[in-house]
């Protein structure tokens, strides 16, 4: 059975207002909300609460965004899910476009992975279409820790989702000889997006495991990165060099070299994601 839709009652509206006030205070970065289509006051309140809460969870994990964030809402009535489409915007500022069906309840938006995924994208600079597997893998890997931070997922539920997505992507990969980084453009052209996303996520899972062996974590490195080095755009080589320097070892560049040379779908079975900041 699908999630039931409902309109806001006075009691529900009061709860939304409380959530919005708390999350807006916790989300430290300047956030601009743009309403591309018509939304009622209650719908605006609900969507703002959802985005503020998600953004605050991202910042609790990795620290404050060093730039303002613009969120644009587009109305998509009659959709089969609360957020049928979203994409980041990297020109003329940093932000996200969300296409939403506002008739879904707040619980449905909170349970959806789209906002954790898209806001996580903004932690890293724009790397260009050529490296879409890296950017999408990063956001895919980060979306579940964000949902844990929001209280939407438990650690066990997040681990089950990771494993399910990795296993499905491995089955869909289809070429045991091709290194993943070299196969990624083909996967994109064939619209095998989940395979590309979760193969890319395996890169960050592996790097996180290696960081843990040194007493650190991906989240700890990202926290330092946002403090010192975040750019609107960067080449992948520049980004990897920044992350290696912050990690104190060439873990990120070595990991990329593996993904560009080792055949087959990346290893993921012996790795477990970390959700603390190190």
CSV table of C-alpha atoms in Angstrom, one decimal:
chain,number,residue,atom,x,y,z
A,1,UNK,CA,0.0,0.0,0.0
A,2,UNK,CA,1.3,3.5,-0.9
A,3,UNK,CA,1.8,6.4,1.5
A,4,UNK,CA,-1.5,8.2,2.2
A,5,UNK,CA,-1.8,11.8,1.1
A,6,UNK,CA,-3.3,14.4,3.4
A,7,UNK,CA,-3.7,18.1,3.8
A,8,UNK,CA,-2.3,19.9,6.8
A,9,UNK,CA,-4.5,20.2,9.8
A,10,UNK,CA,-3.9,22.9,12.5
A,11,UNK,CA,-2.2,20.3,14.7
A,12,UNK,CA,-0.1,19.1,11.8
A,13,UNK,CA,0.7,22.7,10.8
A,14,UNK,CA,1.9,23.4,14.4
A,15,UNK,CA,4.3,20.4,14.2
A,16,UNK,CA,5.6,21.6,10.9
A,17,UNK,CA,6.2,25.0,12.2
A,18,UNK,CA,8.2,23.6,15.1
A,19,UNK,CA,10.3,21.4,12.9
A,20,UNK,CA,10.9,24.3,10.5
A,21,UNK,CA,12.0,26.6,13.3
A,22,UNK,CA,14.4,24.1,14.7
A,23,UNK,CA,15.9,23.0,11.4
A,24,UNK,CA,16.2,26.5,10.0
A,25,UNK,CA,18.2,27.5,13.1
A,26,UNK,CA,20.4,24.4,12.7
A,27,UNK,CA,21.1,24.9,9.0
A,28,UNK,CA,23.9,27.4,9.2
A,29,UNK,CA,24.5,28.2,5.5
A,30,UNK,CA,22.4,30.9,3.8
A,31,UNK,CA,19.4,29.1,2.1
A,32,UNK,CA,17.2,30.8,-0.5
A,33,UNK,CA,13.9,29.1,-1.4
A,34,UNK,CA,12.5,29.9,-4.8
A,35,UNK,CA,8.9,28.9,-5.7
A,36,UNK,CA,8.9,28.4,-9.5
A,37,UNK,CA,5.2,27.4,-9.4
A,38,UNK,CA,2.2,28.2,-7.1
A,39,UNK,CA,2.3,26.5,-3.7
A,40,UNK,CA,-0.1,27.1,-0.8
A,41,UNK,CA,1.3,28.5,2.5
A,42,UNK,CA,0.9,25.0,4.1
A,43,UNK,CA,2.7,23.4,1.2
A,44,UNK,CA,5.5,25.9,1.4
A,45,UNK,CA,5.9,25.3,5.1
A,46,UNK,CA,6.1,21.6,4.6
A,47,UNK,CA,8.6,21.7,1.8
A,48,UNK,CA,10.8,24.2,3.6
A,49,UNK,CA,10.8,22.1,6.8
A,50,UNK,CA,11.9,19.1,4.7
A,51,UNK,CA,14.8,20.9,3.0
A,52,UNK,CA,15.9,22.7,6.1
A,53,UNK,CA,16.0,19.5,8.1
A,54,UNK,CA,17.9,17.6,5.4
A,55,UNK,CA,20.4,20.4,5.0
A,56,UNK,CA,21.0,20.6,8.7
A,57,UNK,CA,21.7,16.9,8.8
A,58,UNK,CA,24.3,17.3,6.0
A,59,UNK,CA,26.0,20.1,7.9
A,60,UNK,CA,26.0,18.1,11.2
A,61,UNK,CA,28.0,15.4,9.3
A,62,UNK,CA,30.5,17.5,7.4
A,63,UNK,CA,30.2,21.1,8.6
A,64,UNK,CA,28.8,24.3,7.2
A,65,UNK,CA,28.6,24.9,3.5
A,66,UNK,CA,31.0,27.7,2.6
A,67,UNK,CA,28.5,29.2,0.2
A,68,UNK,CA,24.8,30.1,-0.1
A,69,UNK,CA,22.5,27.4,-1.4
A,70,UNK,CA,19.4,28.1,-3.6
A,71,UNK,CA,16.6,25.6,-3.7
A,72,UNK,CA,14.0,25.9,-6.5
A,73,UNK,CA,10.7,24.1,-6.2
A,74,UNK,CA,8.7,22.9,-9.2
A,75,UNK,CA,5.2,21.5,-8.9
A,76,UNK,CA,4.4,18.1,-10.3
A,77,UNK,CA,0.9,17.1,-9.3
A,78,UNK,CA,-0.3,13.5,-9.7
A,79,UNK,CA,3.2,12.0,-9.4
A,80,UNK,CA,3.7,8.4,-8.2
A,81,UNK,CA,6.2,9.6,-5.6
A,82,UNK,CA,6.9,12.8,-3.7
A,83,UNK,CA,10.0,13.8,-5.6
A,84,UNK,CA,9.8,12.4,-9.2
A,85,UNK,CA,12.8,14.5,-10.3
A,86,UNK,CA,15.6,16.6,-9.0
A,87,UNK,CA,19.0,18.0,-10.2
A,88,UNK,CA,21.7,20.2,-8.9
A,89,UNK,CA,22.5,23.6,-10.4
A,90,UNK,CA,26.1,24.6,-10.6
A,91,UNK,CA,26.1,27.8,-12.8
A,92,UNK,CA,25.3,31.2,-11.3
A,93,UNK,CA,25.6,29.8,-7.8
A,94,UNK,CA,25.1,26.4,-6.1
A,95,UNK,CA,21.7,24.9,-5.6
A,96,UNK,CA,19.1,22.2,-6.3
A,97,UNK,CA,15.9,22.0,-8.3
A,98,UNK,CA,13.2,19.8,-6.8
A,99,UNK,CA,10.2,18.7,-8.8
A,100,UNK,CA,7.7,17.7,-6.2
A,101,UNK,CA,4.1,16.6,-5.6
A,102,UNK,CA,3.1,18.6,-2.5
A,103,UNK,CA,0.1,16.5,-1.7
A,104,UNK,CA,2.3,13.8,-0.1
A,105,UNK,CA,2.7,14.1,3.7
A,106,UNK,CA,5.9,15.3,5.3
A,107,UNK,CA,6.7,11.7,6.3
A,108,UNK,CA,6.9,10.7,2.6
A,109,UNK,CA,9.4,13.5,1.8
A,110,UNK,CA,11.5,12.6,4.8
A,111,UNK,CA,11.6,8.9,3.8
A,112,UNK,CA,12.7,9.8,0.2
A,113,UNK,CA,16.4,9.7,-0.5
A,114,UNK,CA,16.4,12.5,-3.1
A,115,UNK,CA,17.1,15.5,-0.9
A,116,UNK,CA,19.9,13.7,1.0
A,117,UNK,CA,21.4,12.8,-2.3
A,118,UNK,CA,21.1,16.1,-4.0
A,119,UNK,CA,22.3,18.2,-1.1
A,120,UNK,CA,25.3,15.9,-0.6
A,121,UNK,CA,26.3,16.7,-4.2
A,122,UNK,CA,27.0,20.2,-3.1
A,123,UNK,CA,29.8,19.1,-0.8
A,124,UNK,CA,32.0,18.6,-3.8
A,125,UNK,CA,32.6,21.0,-6.7
A,126,UNK,CA,31.3,20.4,-10.2
A,127,UNK,CA,33.6,18.0,-12.0
A,128,UNK,CA,32.1,17.9,-15.4
A,129,UNK,CA,30.0,15.2,-17.2
A,130,UNK,CA,33.1,13.0,-17.8
A,131,UNK,CA,33.3,12.2,-14.1
A,132,UNK,CA,29.6,11.8,-13.5
A,133,UNK,CA,30.2,8.3,-12.0
A,134,UNK,CA,32.4,9.9,-9.3
A,135,UNK,CA,29.9,12.6,-8.4
A,136,UNK,CA,26.9,10.4,-8.4
A,137,UNK,CA,28.7,7.7,-6.5
A,138,UNK,CA,29.7,10.2,-3.9
A,139,UNK,CA,26.1,11.5,-3.4
A,140,UNK,CA,24.8,7.9,-3.4
A,141,UNK,CA,27.3,6.9,-0.7
A,142,UNK,CA,26.4,9.9,1.5
A,143,UNK,CA,22.6,9.8,1.2
A,144,UNK,CA,22.2,7.0,3.8
A,145,UNK,CA,24.4,8.6,6.5
A,146,UNK,CA,22.3,11.8,6.0
A,147,UNK,CA,19.1,9.8,6.4
A,148,UNK,CA,20.5,8.2,9.6
A,149,UNK,CA,21.4,11.6,10.9
A,150,UNK,CA,17.7,12.6,10.3
A,151,UNK,CA,16.5,9.6,12.2
A,152,UNK,CA,14.8,8.2,9.1
A,153,UNK,CA,17.1,5.0,8.9
A,154,UNK,CA,18.8,2.9,11.5
A,155,UNK,CA,22.4,1.7,10.9
A,156,UNK,CA,21.1,-1.8,10.1
A,157,UNK,CA,18.5,-0.4,7.6
A,158,UNK,CA,21.2,1.7,5.9
A,159,UNK,CA,23.5,-1.3,5.6
A,160,UNK,CA,20.8,-3.4,4.0
A,161,UNK,CA,20.1,-0.7,1.5
A,162,UNK,CA,23.8,-0.4,0.7
A,163,UNK,CA,24.2,-4.1,0.1
A,164,UNK,CA,21.0,-4.4,-1.9
A,165,UNK,CA,22.0,-1.6,-4.2
A,166,UNK,CA,25.6,-2.8,-4.6
A,167,UNK,CA,24.5,-6.3,-5.4
A,168,UNK,CA,22.0,-5.1,-8.0
A,169,UNK,CA,24.6,-2.9,-9.6
A,170,UNK,CA,27.1,-5.8,-9.8
A,171,UNK,CA,24.5,-8.0,-11.5
A,172,UNK,CA,23.8,-5.3,-14.0
A,173,UNK,CA,27.4,-4.4,-14.8
A,174,UNK,CA,27.8,-7.0,-17.6
A,175,UNK,CA,31.5,-6.8,-18.4
A,176,UNK,CA,34.0,-8.6,-16.1
A,177,UNK,CA,37.0,-7.3,-18.1
A,178,UNK,CA,36.3,-3.6,-18.1
A,179,UNK,CA,37.6,-1.3,-15.3
A,180,UNK,CA,34.7,0.6,-13.8
A,181,UNK,CA,36.0,4.1,-14.5
A,182,UNK,CA,36.5,3.2,-18.2
A,183,UNK,CA,33.1,1.5,-18.4
A,184,UNK,CA,31.2,4.4,-16.7
A,185,UNK,CA,30.6,6.4,-20.0
A,186,UNK,CA,29.1,3.3,-21.6
A,187,UNK,CA,26.8,2.7,-18.5
A,188,UNK,CA,25.6,6.3,-18.8
A,189,UNK,CA,25.0,6.0,-22.5
A,190,UNK,CA,23.0,2.8,-22.0
A,191,UNK,CA,21.1,4.6,-19.2
A,192,UNK,CA,22.2,2.1,-16.6
A,193,UNK,CA,22.2,4.8,-14.0
A,194,UNK,CA,21.9,2.7,-10.9
A,195,UNK,CA,24.9,0.6,-12.0
A,196,UNK,CA,26.9,3.8,-12.6
A,197,UNK,CA,25.8,5.4,-9.3
A,198,UNK,CA,26.5,2.4,-7.1
A,199,UNK,CA,29.7,1.3,-8.8
A,200,UNK,CA,30.8,4.9,-8.1
A,201,UNK,CA,29.6,4.6,-4.5
A,202,UNK,CA,31.9,1.6,-4.1
A,203,UNK,CA,34.9,3.9,-4.6
A,204,UNK,CA,34.0,5.9,-1.5
A,205,UNK,CA,33.2,2.8,0.5
A,206,UNK,CA,36.7,1.5,-0.2
A,207,UNK,CA,38.4,4.8,0.6
A,208,UNK,CA,36.4,5.1,3.8
A,209,UNK,CA,37.6,1.7,4.8
A,210,UNK,CA,41.2,2.7,4.2
A,211,UNK,CA,40.7,5.9,6.2
A,212,UNK,CA,39.3,4.0,9.1
A,213,UNK,CA,42.5,1.9,9.2
A,214,UNK,CA,44.3,5.2,9.9
A,215,UNK,CA,41.8,6.3,12.5
A,216,UNK,CA,40.0,8.7,10.3
A,217,UNK,CA,36.9,8.7,8.0
A,218,UNK,CA,35.6,10.1,4.8
A,219,UNK,CA,33.3,12.5,6.8
A,220,UNK,CA,36.3,13.8,8.7
A,221,UNK,CA,38.2,14.5,5.5
A,222,UNK,CA,35.1,16.2,4.0
A,223,UNK,CA,34.8,18.4,7.1
A,224,UNK,CA,38.3,19.6,6.6
A,225,UNK,CA,37.7,20.0,2.9
A,226,UNK,CA,34.7,22.3,3.3
A,227,UNK,CA,36.7,24.4,5.7
A,228,UNK,CA,39.7,24.9,3.5
A,229,UNK,CA,39.3,24.1,-0.2
A,230,UNK,CA,35.8,23.9,-1.6
A,231,UNK,CA,35.5,25.5,-5.1
A,232,UNK,CA,32.5,25.9,-7.3
A,233,UNK,CA,34.3,24.0,-10.1
A,234,UNK,CA,37.5,21.9,-10.1
A,235,UNK,CA,39.2,19.2,-12.2
A,236,UNK,CA,39.1,15.8,-10.7
A,237,UNK,CA,42.9,15.8,-10.4
A,238,UNK,CA,42.8,19.0,-8.2
A,239,UNK,CA,40.0,17.5,-6.1
A,240,UNK,CA,41.9,14.2,-5.5
A,241,UNK,CA,45.1,16.1,-4.7
A,242,UNK,CA,43.2,18.2,-2.1
A,243,UNK,CA,41.6,15.1,-0.5
A,244,UNK,CA,44.9,13.2,-0.5
A,245,UNK,CA,46.6,16.1,1.3
A,246,UNK,CA,43.9,16.3,3.9
A,247,UNK,CA,44.0,12.5,4.4
A,248,UNK,CA,47.8,12.5,4.8
A,249,UNK,CA,48.2,9.8,2.2
A,250,UNK,CA,47.4,9.2,-1.5
A,251,UNK,CA,44.3,7.2,-0.7
A,252,UNK,CA,41.9,9.0,-3.0
A,253,UNK,CA,44.2,9.1,-6.1
A,254,UNK,CA,45.3,5.5,-5.5
A,255,UNK,CA,41.7,4.5,-5.3
A,256,UNK,CA,40.9,6.2,-8.5
A,257,UNK,CA,43.9,4.4,-10.2
A,258,UNK,CA,42.4,1.1,-9.1
A,259,UNK,CA,39.0,2.0,-10.6
A,260,UNK,CA,40.7,2.9,-13.8
A,261,UNK,CA,42.8,-0.3,-14.1
A,262,UNK,CA,41.3,-3.2,-12.2
A,263,UNK,CA,38.7,-5.2,-14.2
A,264,UNK,CA,35.2,-5.9,-13.3
A,265,UNK,CA,32.7,-4.4,-10.8
A,266,UNK,CA,34.4,-2.9,-7.8
A,267,UNK,CA,34.7,-4.9,-4.6
A,268,UNK,CA,32.2,-4.0,-1.9
A,269,UNK,CA,31.5,-7.1,0.2
A,270,UNK,CA,34.2,-6.6,2.8
A,271,UNK,CA,33.6,-3.0,3.4
A,272,UNK,CA,31.2,-1.3,5.8
A,273,UNK,CA,30.2,2.3,5.6
A,274,UNK,CA,31.1,4.6,8.5
A,275,UNK,CA,28.6,7.3,9.7
A,276,UNK,CA,30.6,9.2,12.3
A,277,UNK,CA,32.8,12.2,11.6
A,278,UNK,CA,35.9,10.5,12.8
